[in-house]
Amino acid sequence: MRAHHFPSPMSPSFWRSPLRGPRLTALLGVVLLGGITLLFVTGLLSYAAYNPDLAGVNDKTPDKGVLGFYLFDWPTGPHWLYRVTQGLHVTVGVALVPVLLAKLWSVIPKLFTMPPARSVGHALERVSLLLLVGGALFEFVTGLLNIQLEYLFPGSFYPLHFYGAWVFIGAFVAHVVLRMPQAVRALRERAGPKAEEDDTGLVAARPAAPTVSRRGALGLVGAGSLLLLVTTAGQSIGGVWRRTALLAPHGGSDPGSGPNGFQINKTAASTGIRTQDTGEAWRLTVVNGARRVLLSRADLLAMPQYESALPIACVEGWSTDDQRWSGVRLRDLGALVGAGERPPDVLVESLQLHGAFRRAALRENQVRDGRSLLALRVNGAELSRDHGYPARVIVPAAPGVLNTKWVSRMTFGEL
Ligand SMILES: Nc1nc2c(c(=O)[nH]1)N[C@H]1C(S)=C(S)[C@@H](COP(=O)(O)O)O[C@H]1N2
Ligand SMILES: [Mo]
């Protein structure tokens, strides 16, 4: 009897799909080139939107060094700015998952190529591919876990995703530059090479009979992406689309009803806000240097009230439609303690004792904008406890993280 000899993954005859080849890899690569560029840009924007250089409390990666070279003052308009940039970041990231997996599948034989390195150049190339594949998986996995399970990374999600992005993008740029000529050639030649003439190592040496056409396979990947798109995008688009956001744990369809019936990030109970601290005894302390004012909720309601229609837009990708907030302008609170015509930056602190988002700093342009409020009411009703009663910040175009709830103290000018 003759023993059957099964090829190992290191042998070229192990990989038999007739779909693999430079053309499939190049087509998927082009989609990823566009998509990942968008993820990188919107990711950098999201970091800038936190105003990390303004104050330590805003900076989740304080050791960034030169990687913060591009930071700029995040603007206050258009008021839906962060809704769009972060909605794109998360939605496109989720929708690209099938494309990324298909791309990895299309090149997997190369992962097993033996010998591991034929030359120094080849060794360097393979190390860069490890960084590329590892970096991509790392960024997608940390991003997806953060939007699905918010407490998985207590505070460490930001540095992981931030530094991971820079490692990944370095390998990505090198890969694009090195592979561009091959990809362009593969896209020009519709037919694709036979195994004998293939110099990419992607075409199966002993192809099995096809079970699906290349077009059919690409169609499946596209359909997977589309399905993820329509079950995610609704959390950022809002309106009736919110009902299709089946994959959105925080931005989905059932935020309750009534004036306060829109998405809640962390509830009062989950952040340890006690009822006795938000009742009659609550006071807002407003400080500017030696000047200090204590205000009750009635005092705040007696000040001129303004209305702004603004969304909450979270780093997790979900956002609310515009809500009608009303309350006191931040710049009027600054004026109360003599912060002047051009109010300086402000540190906003909440009743919450623990947690990364219990306080945040706002930049002078955000304080100055007449739409920036310390909101007391929303959509014609009192703020609910979960939306920040007795008072919360709302600032146009800013990430949700800067819209501090349960505010107890505002310190102008000392950041
Ligand atoms: N004190 C406090 N304020 C906070 C937070 C928090 O955890 N604690 N979360 C912030 C984040 S990350 C978001 S997205 C918004 C959510 O506001 P909402 O729950 O009213 O939608 O509140 C912000 N304000
Ligand atoms: Mo958030």
Tab-separated table of C-alpha atoms and ligand atoms in Angstrom:
chain	number	residue	atom	x	y	z
A	1	MET	CA	0.000	0.000	0.000
A	2	ARG	CA	1.218	3.475	-0.780
A	3	ALA	CA	0.966	6.063	1.969
A	4	HIS	CA	-0.965	9.153	0.924
A	5	HIS	CA	1.172	12.200	1.020
A	6	PHE	CA	-0.686	15.353	2.067
A	7	PRO	CA	1.099	18.564	1.143
A	8	SER	CA	1.919	20.944	3.981
A	9	PRO	CA	0.857	24.616	3.832
A	10	MET	CA	4.476	25.375	3.029
A	11	SER	CA	4.231	23.530	-0.211
A	12	PRO	CA	2.793	25.516	-3.136
A	13	SER	CA	0.474	22.630	-4.071
A	14	PHE	CA	-1.389	22.960	-0.751
A	15	TRP	CA	-3.137	26.155	-1.901
A	16	ARG	CA	-5.492	25.206	-4.683
A	17	SER	CA	-8.130	27.912	-5.097
A	18	PRO	CA	-8.209	29.037	-8.739
A	19	LEU	CA	-9.439	32.446	-7.560
A	20	ARG	CA	-6.097	33.487	-6.135
A	21	GLY	CA	-3.976	35.596	-8.368
A	22	PRO	CA	-2.550	39.085	-8.726
A	23	ARG	CA	-5.787	40.480	-10.133
A	24	LEU	CA	-8.005	39.528	-7.177
A	25	THR	CA	-5.350	40.737	-4.746
A	26	ALA	CA	-4.951	44.016	-6.643
A	27	LEU	CA	-8.693	44.695	-6.815
A	28	LEU	CA	-9.088	44.164	-3.077
A	29	GLY	CA	-5.907	46.169	-2.525
A	30	VAL	CA	-7.282	49.184	-4.364
A	31	VAL	CA	-10.421	49.183	-2.200
A	32	LEU	CA	-8.278	48.963	0.937
A	33	LEU	CA	-5.958	51.697	-0.299
A	34	GLY	CA	-8.875	54.121	-0.487
A	35	GLY	CA	-10.604	52.852	2.656
A	36	ILE	CA	-7.573	52.734	4.925
A	37	THR	CA	-6.445	56.182	3.803
A	38	LEU	CA	-9.859	57.459	4.870
A	39	LEU	CA	-9.587	55.603	8.202
A	40	PHE	CA	-6.156	57.089	8.826
A	41	VAL	CA	-7.197	60.663	8.060
A	42	THR	CA	-10.436	60.502	10.063
A	43	GLY	CA	-8.533	58.806	12.902
A	44	LEU	CA	-5.990	61.636	13.036
A	45	LEU	CA	-8.857	64.123	12.955
A	46	SER	CA	-10.534	62.375	15.872
A	47	TYR	CA	-7.403	62.771	17.954
A	48	ALA	CA	-7.197	66.462	17.050
A	49	ALA	CA	-10.876	66.890	17.951
A	50	TYR	CA	-10.114	66.029	21.572
A	51	ASN	CA	-7.854	69.123	21.754
A	52	PRO	CA	-5.133	67.020	23.402
A	53	ASP	CA	-2.566	69.820	23.475
A	54	LEU	CA	-4.911	72.089	25.372
A	55	ALA	CA	-4.722	70.231	28.680
A	56	GLY	CA	-3.492	66.970	30.116
A	57	VAL	CA	-7.038	65.883	30.943
A	58	ASN	CA	-7.903	65.821	27.233
A	59	ASP	CA	-4.837	63.889	26.130
A	60	LYS	CA	-5.203	60.125	26.133
A	61	THR	CA	-1.695	59.596	24.670
A	62	PRO	CA	0.463	62.181	26.475
A	63	ASP	CA	3.717	60.574	25.331
A	64	LYS	CA	2.949	61.051	21.649
A	65	GLY	CA	5.913	63.380	21.050
A	66	VAL	CA	6.356	64.252	17.377
A	67	LEU	CA	3.333	62.152	16.410
A	68	GLY	CA	1.234	65.143	17.437
A	69	PHE	CA	2.965	67.313	14.823
A	70	TYR	CA	-0.203	67.931	12.866
A	71	LEU	CA	-2.523	68.968	15.705
A	72	PHE	CA	-4.623	72.081	15.220
A	73	ASP	CA	-7.386	73.934	17.040
A	74	TRP	CA	-10.549	71.944	16.392
A	75	PRO	CA	-13.182	74.298	14.913
A	76	THR	CA	-16.773	74.738	16.114
A	77	GLY	CA	-18.336	74.558	12.684
A	78	PRO	CA	-20.011	73.042	10.827
A	79	HIS	CA	-21.811	71.861	13.943
A	80	TRP	CA	-22.032	68.274	12.612
A	81	LEU	CA	-18.307	68.052	11.858
A	82	TYR	CA	-17.354	65.301	14.314
A	83	ARG	CA	-20.574	63.426	13.550
A	84	VAL	CA	-19.368	63.067	9.975
A	85	THR	CA	-15.647	62.434	10.523
A	86	GLN	CA	-16.144	59.870	13.284
A	87	GLY	CA	-19.245	58.339	11.697
A	88	LEU	CA	-17.132	57.710	8.595
A	89	HIS	CA	-14.228	56.360	10.630
A	90	VAL	CA	-16.327	53.734	12.387
A	91	THR	CA	-18.727	52.880	9.554
A	92	VAL	CA	-16.015	52.503	6.933
A	93	GLY	CA	-13.873	50.564	9.399
A	94	VAL	CA	-16.664	48.067	10.039
A	95	ALA	CA	-17.612	47.761	6.365
A	96	LEU	CA	-14.001	47.084	5.354
A	97	VAL	CA	-13.731	43.969	7.526
A	98	PRO	CA	-14.820	41.533	4.761
A	99	VAL	CA	-12.476	43.230	2.289
A	100	LEU	CA	-9.567	42.969	4.708
A	101	LEU	CA	-10.291	39.283	5.380
A	102	ALA	CA	-10.618	38.560	1.653
A	103	LYS	CA	-7.346	40.353	0.992
A	104	LEU	CA	-5.569	38.298	3.653
A	105	TRP	CA	-7.102	35.121	2.242
A	106	SER	CA	-5.918	36.057	-1.228
A	107	VAL	CA	-2.275	36.284	-0.141
A	108	ILE	CA	-2.175	33.626	2.561
A	109	PRO	CA	0.032	31.184	0.614
A	110	LYS	CA	2.788	33.778	0.758
A	111	LEU	CA	2.703	33.730	4.527
A	112	PHE	CA	3.932	30.142	4.412
A	113	THR	CA	6.529	30.499	1.667
A	114	MET	CA	9.756	28.627	2.430
A	115	PRO	CA	12.562	29.398	3.030
A	116	PRO	CA	11.494	32.296	5.247
A	117	ALA	CA	14.167	34.547	3.812
A	118	ARG	CA	16.141	34.156	0.622
A	119	SER	CA	18.159	37.322	1.095
A	120	VAL	CA	18.450	40.325	3.379
A	121	GLY	CA	16.051	42.250	1.136
A	122	HIS	CA	13.567	39.408	1.215
A	123	ALA	CA	13.856	39.129	4.997
A	124	LEU	CA	13.146	42.856	5.390
A	125	GLU	CA	10.174	42.561	3.091
A	126	ARG	CA	8.714	39.708	5.112
A	127	VAL	CA	9.186	41.555	8.394
A	128	SER	CA	7.394	44.555	6.903
A	129	LEU	CA	4.552	42.262	5.818
A	130	LEU	CA	4.269	40.915	9.361
A	131	LEU	CA	3.950	44.502	10.612
A	132	LEU	CA	1.403	45.166	7.890
A	133	VAL	CA	-0.801	42.155	8.593
A	134	GLY	CA	-0.326	42.325	12.367
A	135	GLY	CA	-0.919	46.075	12.365
A	136	ALA	CA	-4.089	45.787	10.300
A	137	LEU	CA	-5.531	43.031	12.483
A	138	PHE	CA	-4.565	44.926	15.629
A	139	GLU	CA	-6.198	48.169	14.512
A	140	PHE	CA	-9.397	46.505	13.346
A	141	VAL	CA	-9.700	44.337	16.442
A	142	THR	CA	-9.027	47.138	18.965
A	143	GLY	CA	-11.410	49.454	17.096
A	144	LEU	CA	-14.199	46.887	16.912
A	145	LEU	CA	-13.800	45.855	20.552
A	146	ASN	CA	-13.942	49.470	21.653
A	147	ILE	CA	-17.248	50.127	19.929
A	148	GLN	CA	-18.774	46.853	21.052
A	149	LEU	CA	-17.544	46.554	24.646
A	150	GLU	CA	-16.876	49.937	26.095
A	151	TYR	CA	-15.264	48.787	29.336
A	152	LEU	CA	-12.841	46.316	27.858
A	153	PHE	CA	-9.941	48.757	27.775
A	154	PRO	CA	-10.113	50.926	30.884
A	155	GLY	CA	-8.258	53.908	29.506
A	156	SER	CA	-5.841	51.928	27.383
A	157	PHE	CA	-7.780	51.813	24.120
A	158	TYR	CA	-6.507	55.212	23.011
A	159	PRO	CA	-2.754	54.538	23.255
A	160	LEU	CA	-3.161	51.060	21.752
A	161	HIS	CA	-5.156	52.277	18.772
A	162	PHE	CA	-3.055	55.436	18.342
A	163	TYR	CA	0.428	53.898	18.373
A	164	GLY	CA	-0.854	50.843	16.507
A	165	ALA	CA	-2.088	53.154	13.764
A	166	TRP	CA	1.340	54.717	13.272
A	167	VAL	CA	3.109	51.357	13.106
A	168	PHE	CA	0.493	50.049	10.717
A	169	ILE	CA	0.492	53.088	8.467
A	170	GLY	CA	4.279	52.976	8.145
A	171	ALA	CA	4.126	49.377	6.911
A	172	PHE	CA	1.100	50.244	4.766
A	173	VAL	CA	2.836	53.089	2.933
A	174	ALA	CA	5.902	50.930	2.288
A	175	HIS	CA	3.667	48.142	0.995
A	176	VAL	CA	1.702	50.433	-1.336
A	177	VAL	CA	4.885	51.901	-2.792
A	178	LEU	CA	6.523	48.493	-3.294
A	179	ARG	CA	3.476	46.740	-4.717
A	180	MET	CA	1.998	49.525	-6.823
A	181	PRO	CA	3.697	48.493	-10.109
A	182	GLN	CA	2.543	44.867	-9.676
A	183	ALA	CA	-0.982	45.964	-8.838
A	184	VAL	CA	-1.218	48.333	-11.800
A	185	ARG	CA	-0.026	45.576	-14.138
A	186	ALA	CA	-2.539	43.104	-12.697
A	187	LEU	CA	-5.381	45.567	-13.119
A	188	ARG	CA	-4.416	46.290	-16.745
A	189	GLU	CA	-4.191	42.629	-17.773
A	190	ARG	CA	-7.697	41.298	-17.369
A	191	ALA	CA	-6.847	37.623	-17.912
A	192	GLY	CA	-4.155	37.174	-15.264
A	193	PRO	CA	-1.108	34.953	-15.538
A	194	LYS	CA	-0.940	31.127	-15.642
A	195	ALA	CA	0.931	29.500	-12.777
A	196	GLU	CA	4.052	29.002	-14.948
A	197	GLU	CA	4.319	32.660	-15.864
A	198	ASP	CA	3.234	34.022	-12.474
A	199	ASP	CA	5.975	35.935	-10.675
A	200	THR	CA	3.789	36.990	-7.735
A	201	GLY	CA	3.520	33.568	-6.108
A	202	LEU	CA	-0.241	33.960	-5.778
A	203	VAL	CA	-1.513	31.711	-8.559
A	204	ALA	CA	-2.170	28.088	-7.512
A	205	ALA	CA	0.317	25.618	-8.977
A	206	ARG	CA	-2.312	22.859	-9.136
A	207	PRO	CA	-5.607	24.753	-9.180
A	208	ALA	CA	-8.768	22.914	-8.113
A	209	ALA	CA	-11.922	23.227	-10.170
A	210	PRO	CA	-13.607	26.567	-9.525
A	211	THR	CA	-16.756	26.576	-7.362
A	212	VAL	CA	-17.397	30.274	-7.800
A	213	SER	CA	-16.186	32.811	-10.325
A	214	ARG	CA	-13.828	35.594	-9.328
A	215	ARG	CA	-16.634	38.047	-9.988
A	216	GLY	CA	-18.949	35.969	-7.795
A	217	ALA	CA	-16.407	35.927	-4.977
A	218	LEU	CA	-15.932	39.685	-5.179
A	219	GLY	CA	-19.719	40.014	-5.189
A	220	LEU	CA	-19.911	38.022	-1.946
A	221	VAL	CA	-17.291	40.221	-0.303
A	222	GLY	CA	-19.133	43.315	-1.518
A	223	ALA	CA	-22.460	41.988	-0.237
A	224	GLY	CA	-20.867	41.300	3.161
A	225	SER	CA	-19.535	44.845	3.304
A	226	LEU	CA	-22.865	46.267	2.239
A	227	LEU	CA	-24.674	44.277	4.923
A	228	LEU	CA	-22.282	45.599	7.581
A	229	LEU	CA	-22.680	49.090	6.165
A	230	VAL	CA	-26.470	49.153	6.435
A	231	THR	CA	-26.451	47.570	9.901
A	232	THR	CA	-23.932	50.134	11.194
A	233	ALA	CA	-24.341	53.431	9.352
A	234	GLY	CA	-27.768	54.160	10.847
A	235	GLN	CA	-26.180	54.924	14.220
A	236	SER	CA	-24.488	57.966	12.680
A	237	ILE	CA	-27.024	58.924	10.016
A	238	GLY	CA	-29.965	58.851	12.394
A	239	GLY	CA	-33.580	59.386	11.385
A	240	VAL	CA	-35.338	56.224	10.213
A	241	TRP	CA	-31.944	54.632	9.434
A	242	ARG	CA	-31.345	54.216	13.144
A	243	ARG	CA	-33.745	51.265	12.964
A	244	THR	CA	-31.362	49.385	10.667
A	245	ALA	CA	-28.406	49.906	13.019
A	246	LEU	CA	-28.603	46.356	14.358
A	247	LEU	CA	-24.861	46.160	14.995
A	248	ALA	CA	-24.709	49.378	16.973
A	249	PRO	CA	-24.658	48.652	20.692
A	250	HIS	CA	-24.924	52.253	21.857
A	251	GLY	CA	-26.332	54.067	18.871
A	252	GLY	CA	-29.153	51.705	18.044
A	253	SER	CA	-32.833	52.069	17.831
A	254	ASP	CA	-34.257	52.093	21.377
A	255	PRO	CA	-33.172	55.105	23.384
A	256	GLY	CA	-36.618	55.462	24.988
A	257	SER	CA	-39.147	58.138	24.128
A	258	GLY	CA	-39.960	61.713	25.067
A	259	PRO	CA	-37.738	64.801	25.024
A	260	ASN	CA	-34.837	62.912	26.631
A	261	GLY	CA	-35.318	59.895	24.362
A	262	PHE	CA	-31.961	59.879	22.597
A	263	GLN	CA	-28.790	57.835	23.059
A	264	ILE	CA	-27.114	57.690	26.452
A	265	ASN	CA	-23.474	56.837	26.834
A	266	LYS	CA	-22.992	56.240	30.552
A	267	THR	CA	-25.929	56.483	32.921
A	268	ALA	CA	-25.942	58.418	36.176
A	269	ALA	CA	-26.107	55.128	38.078
A	270	SER	CA	-23.163	53.569	36.235
A	271	THR	CA	-20.939	56.567	36.959
A	272	GLY	CA	-21.893	56.732	40.642
A	273	ILE	CA	-23.797	60.028	40.525
A	274	ARG	CA	-25.832	60.189	43.739
A	275	THR	CA	-29.307	61.764	43.870
A	276	GLN	CA	-28.451	63.818	46.943
A	277	ASP	CA	-25.653	65.549	44.973
A	278	THR	CA	-27.891	66.575	42.079
A	279	GLY	CA	-30.810	67.896	44.158
A	280	GLU	CA	-31.447	71.230	45.886
A	281	ALA	CA	-27.965	71.272	47.417
A	282	TRP	CA	-26.204	71.255	44.039
A	283	ARG	CA	-24.171	74.351	43.221
A	284	LEU	CA	-22.087	75.212	40.197
A	285	THR	CA	-18.756	76.761	41.118
A	286	VAL	CA	-17.388	79.135	38.480
A	287	VAL	CA	-13.817	80.271	39.000
A	288	ASN	CA	-11.484	82.720	37.297
A	289	GLY	CA	-8.294	83.386	39.236
A	290	ALA	CA	-9.291	84.823	42.596
A	291	ARG	CA	-12.906	85.333	41.500
A	292	ARG	CA	-15.371	82.653	42.364
A	293	VAL	CA	-19.151	82.440	42.060
A	294	LEU	CA	-21.542	79.789	43.340
A	295	LEU	CA	-24.750	79.321	41.358
A	296	SER	CA	-27.828	77.253	42.095
A	297	ARG	CA	-29.923	75.847	39.293
A	298	ALA	CA	-32.464	78.622	39.908
A	299	ASP	CA	-29.662	81.211	39.537
A	300	LEU	CA	-28.693	79.677	36.204
A	301	LEU	CA	-32.308	79.620	35.013
A	302	ALA	CA	-32.590	83.299	35.926
A	303	MET	CA	-29.721	84.167	33.544
A	304	PRO	CA	-30.450	84.792	29.831
A	305	GLN	CA	-31.360	81.427	28.253
A	306	TYR	CA	-30.211	80.456	24.761
A	307	GLU	CA	-31.140	77.611	22.481
A	308	SER	CA	-28.857	75.548	20.192
A	309	ALA	CA	-29.728	72.581	18.026
A	310	LEU	CA	-26.713	70.288	18.355
A	311	PRO	CA	-25.980	66.553	18.204
A	312	ILE	CA	-24.012	64.314	20.554
A	313	ALA	CA	-21.354	62.522	18.490
A	314	CYS	CA	-19.362	59.822	20.257
A	315	VAL	CA	-15.919	58.460	19.399
A	316	GLU	CA	-17.653	55.067	19.144
A	317	GLY	CA	-19.235	56.272	15.916
A	318	TRP	CA	-22.814	56.737	17.042
A	319	SER	CA	-24.368	60.146	17.125
A	320	THR	CA	-27.758	61.651	17.822
A	321	ASP	CA	-29.774	63.861	15.537
A	322	ASP	CA	-29.707	67.546	16.497
A	323	GLN	CA	-31.349	68.048	19.890
A	324	ARG	CA	-32.781	71.377	21.021
A	325	TRP	CA	-30.673	72.295	24.071
A	326	SER	CA	-31.302	75.367	26.181
A	327	GLY	CA	-29.349	76.943	28.972
A	328	VAL	CA	-26.644	79.477	29.700
A	329	ARG	CA	-23.930	80.399	27.212
A	330	LEU	CA	-20.442	79.359	28.300
A	331	ARG	CA	-19.132	82.811	27.468
A	332	ASP	CA	-21.742	84.397	29.751
A	333	LEU	CA	-20.506	82.218	32.593
A	334	GLY	CA	-16.987	83.396	31.788
A	335	ALA	CA	-18.143	87.019	31.828
A	336	LEU	CA	-19.717	86.466	35.244
A	337	VAL	CA	-16.272	85.896	36.748
A	338	GLY	CA	-14.610	88.597	34.676
A	339	ALA	CA	-13.177	86.369	31.962
A	340	GLY	CA	-13.862	89.229	29.555
A	341	GLU	CA	-14.794	89.706	25.941
A	342	ARG	CA	-12.477	86.963	24.713
A	343	PRO	CA	-13.100	84.219	27.245
A	344	PRO	CA	-10.112	81.988	27.857
A	345	ASP	CA	-10.053	78.190	27.918
A	346	VAL	CA	-12.049	76.447	30.605
A	347	LEU	CA	-11.670	73.254	32.619
A	348	VAL	CA	-15.054	71.624	33.203
A	349	GLU	CA	-15.362	69.154	36.071
A	350	SER	CA	-18.289	66.953	37.002
A	351	LEU	CA	-19.690	65.390	40.166
A	352	GLN	CA	-18.268	62.089	38.982
A	353	LEU	CA	-15.295	60.990	41.068
A	354	HIS	CA	-13.764	58.329	38.861
A	355	GLY	CA	-13.530	57.625	35.154
A	356	ALA	CA	-11.642	59.057	32.221
A	357	PHE	CA	-14.434	61.372	31.072
A	358	ARG	CA	-15.352	63.005	34.364
A	359	ARG	CA	-13.716	66.272	33.285
A	360	ALA	CA	-12.582	67.925	30.069
A	361	ALA	CA	-11.042	71.162	28.900
A	362	LEU	CA	-12.580	73.389	26.234
A	363	ARG	CA	-10.621	75.743	24.038
A	364	GLU	CA	-11.204	79.454	23.859
A	365	ASN	CA	-12.882	79.220	20.398
A	366	GLN	CA	-15.382	76.733	21.834
A	367	VAL	CA	-16.141	78.923	24.846
A	368	ARG	CA	-16.574	81.968	22.610
A	369	ASP	CA	-19.050	80.295	20.234
A	370	GLY	CA	-22.540	81.499	21.128
A	371	ARG	CA	-23.963	78.022	20.529
A	372	SER	CA	-21.841	76.494	23.301
A	373	LEU	CA	-24.049	76.062	26.338
A	374	LEU	CA	-24.182	74.842	29.851
A	375	ALA	CA	-27.482	73.147	29.061
A	376	LEU	CA	-30.232	72.884	31.672
A	377	ARG	CA	-33.006	71.668	29.406
A	378	VAL	CA	-33.354	69.645	26.238
A	379	ASN	CA	-36.176	69.515	23.705
A	380	GLY	CA	-38.366	71.621	25.981
A	381	ALA	CA	-37.983	69.464	29.109
A	382	GLU	CA	-35.641	69.267	32.098
A	383	LEU	CA	-32.471	67.332	31.379
A	384	SER	CA	-32.864	63.741	32.539
A	385	ARG	CA	-30.396	62.443	35.103
A	386	ASP	CA	-28.794	60.213	32.494
A	387	HIS	CA	-28.266	63.150	30.135
A	388	GLY	CA	-26.498	65.154	32.830
A	389	TYR	CA	-29.006	66.831	35.175
A	390	PRO	CA	-28.617	69.379	36.753
A	391	ALA	CA	-26.391	70.828	33.982
A	392	ARG	CA	-24.196	69.621	31.157
A	393	VAL	CA	-21.958	71.111	28.506
A	394	ILE	CA	-22.870	71.039	24.826
A	395	VAL	CA	-20.434	72.393	22.218
A	396	PRO	CA	-20.860	72.455	18.420
A	397	ALA	CA	-18.725	70.089	16.285
A	398	ALA	CA	-16.988	68.593	19.324
A	399	PRO	CA	-16.706	64.911	20.235
A	400	GLY	CA	-19.179	63.716	22.875
A	401	VAL	CA	-16.352	63.306	25.340
A	402	LEU	CA	-16.061	67.107	25.665
A	403	ASN	CA	-19.773	67.462	26.510
A	404	THR	CA	-19.344	66.888	30.225
A	405	LYS	CA	-22.461	65.812	32.141
A	406	TRP	CA	-23.321	66.544	35.820
A	407	VAL	CA	-21.090	69.634	35.786
A	408	SER	CA	-20.030	70.918	39.202
A	409	ARG	CA	-17.146	73.285	38.519
A	410	MET	CA	-15.817	75.467	35.713
A	411	THR	CA	-12.370	76.996	35.976
A	412	PHE	CA	-11.550	79.650	33.378
A	413	GLY	CA	-8.096	80.580	32.194
A	414	GLU	CA	-5.793	78.306	34.178
A	415	LEU	CA	-4.978	75.384	31.925
B	1	LIG	N1	-19.330	63.304	33.651
B	1	LIG	C1	-19.319	62.642	32.475
B	1	LIG	N2	-19.663	63.310	31.346
B	1	LIG	C2	-19.661	62.672	30.147
B	1	LIG	C3	-19.273	61.315	30.045
B	1	LIG	C4	-18.925	60.635	31.245
B	1	LIG	O1	-18.585	59.441	31.248
B	1	LIG	N3	-18.952	61.336	32.429
B	1	LIG	N4	-19.250	60.692	28.815
B	1	LIG	C5	-19.051	61.570	27.671
B	1	LIG	C6	-19.205	60.898	26.404
B	1	LIG	S1	-17.940	59.877	25.936
B	1	LIG	C7	-20.279	61.103	25.582
B	1	LIG	S2	-20.365	60.388	24.069
B	1	LIG	C8	-21.404	61.953	25.999
B	1	LIG	C9	-22.711	61.225	25.869
B	1	LIG	O2	-23.780	62.024	26.280
B	1	LIG	P1	-25.224	61.396	26.419
B	1	LIG	O3	-25.108	60.196	27.326
B	1	LIG	O4	-26.094	62.462	26.975
B	1	LIG	O5	-25.640	60.981	25.042
B	1	LIG	O6	-21.265	62.391	27.345
B	1	LIG	C10	-19.972	62.783	27.710
B	1	LIG	N5	-20.026	63.365	29.027
B	2	MO	MO	-18.299	59.187	23.826
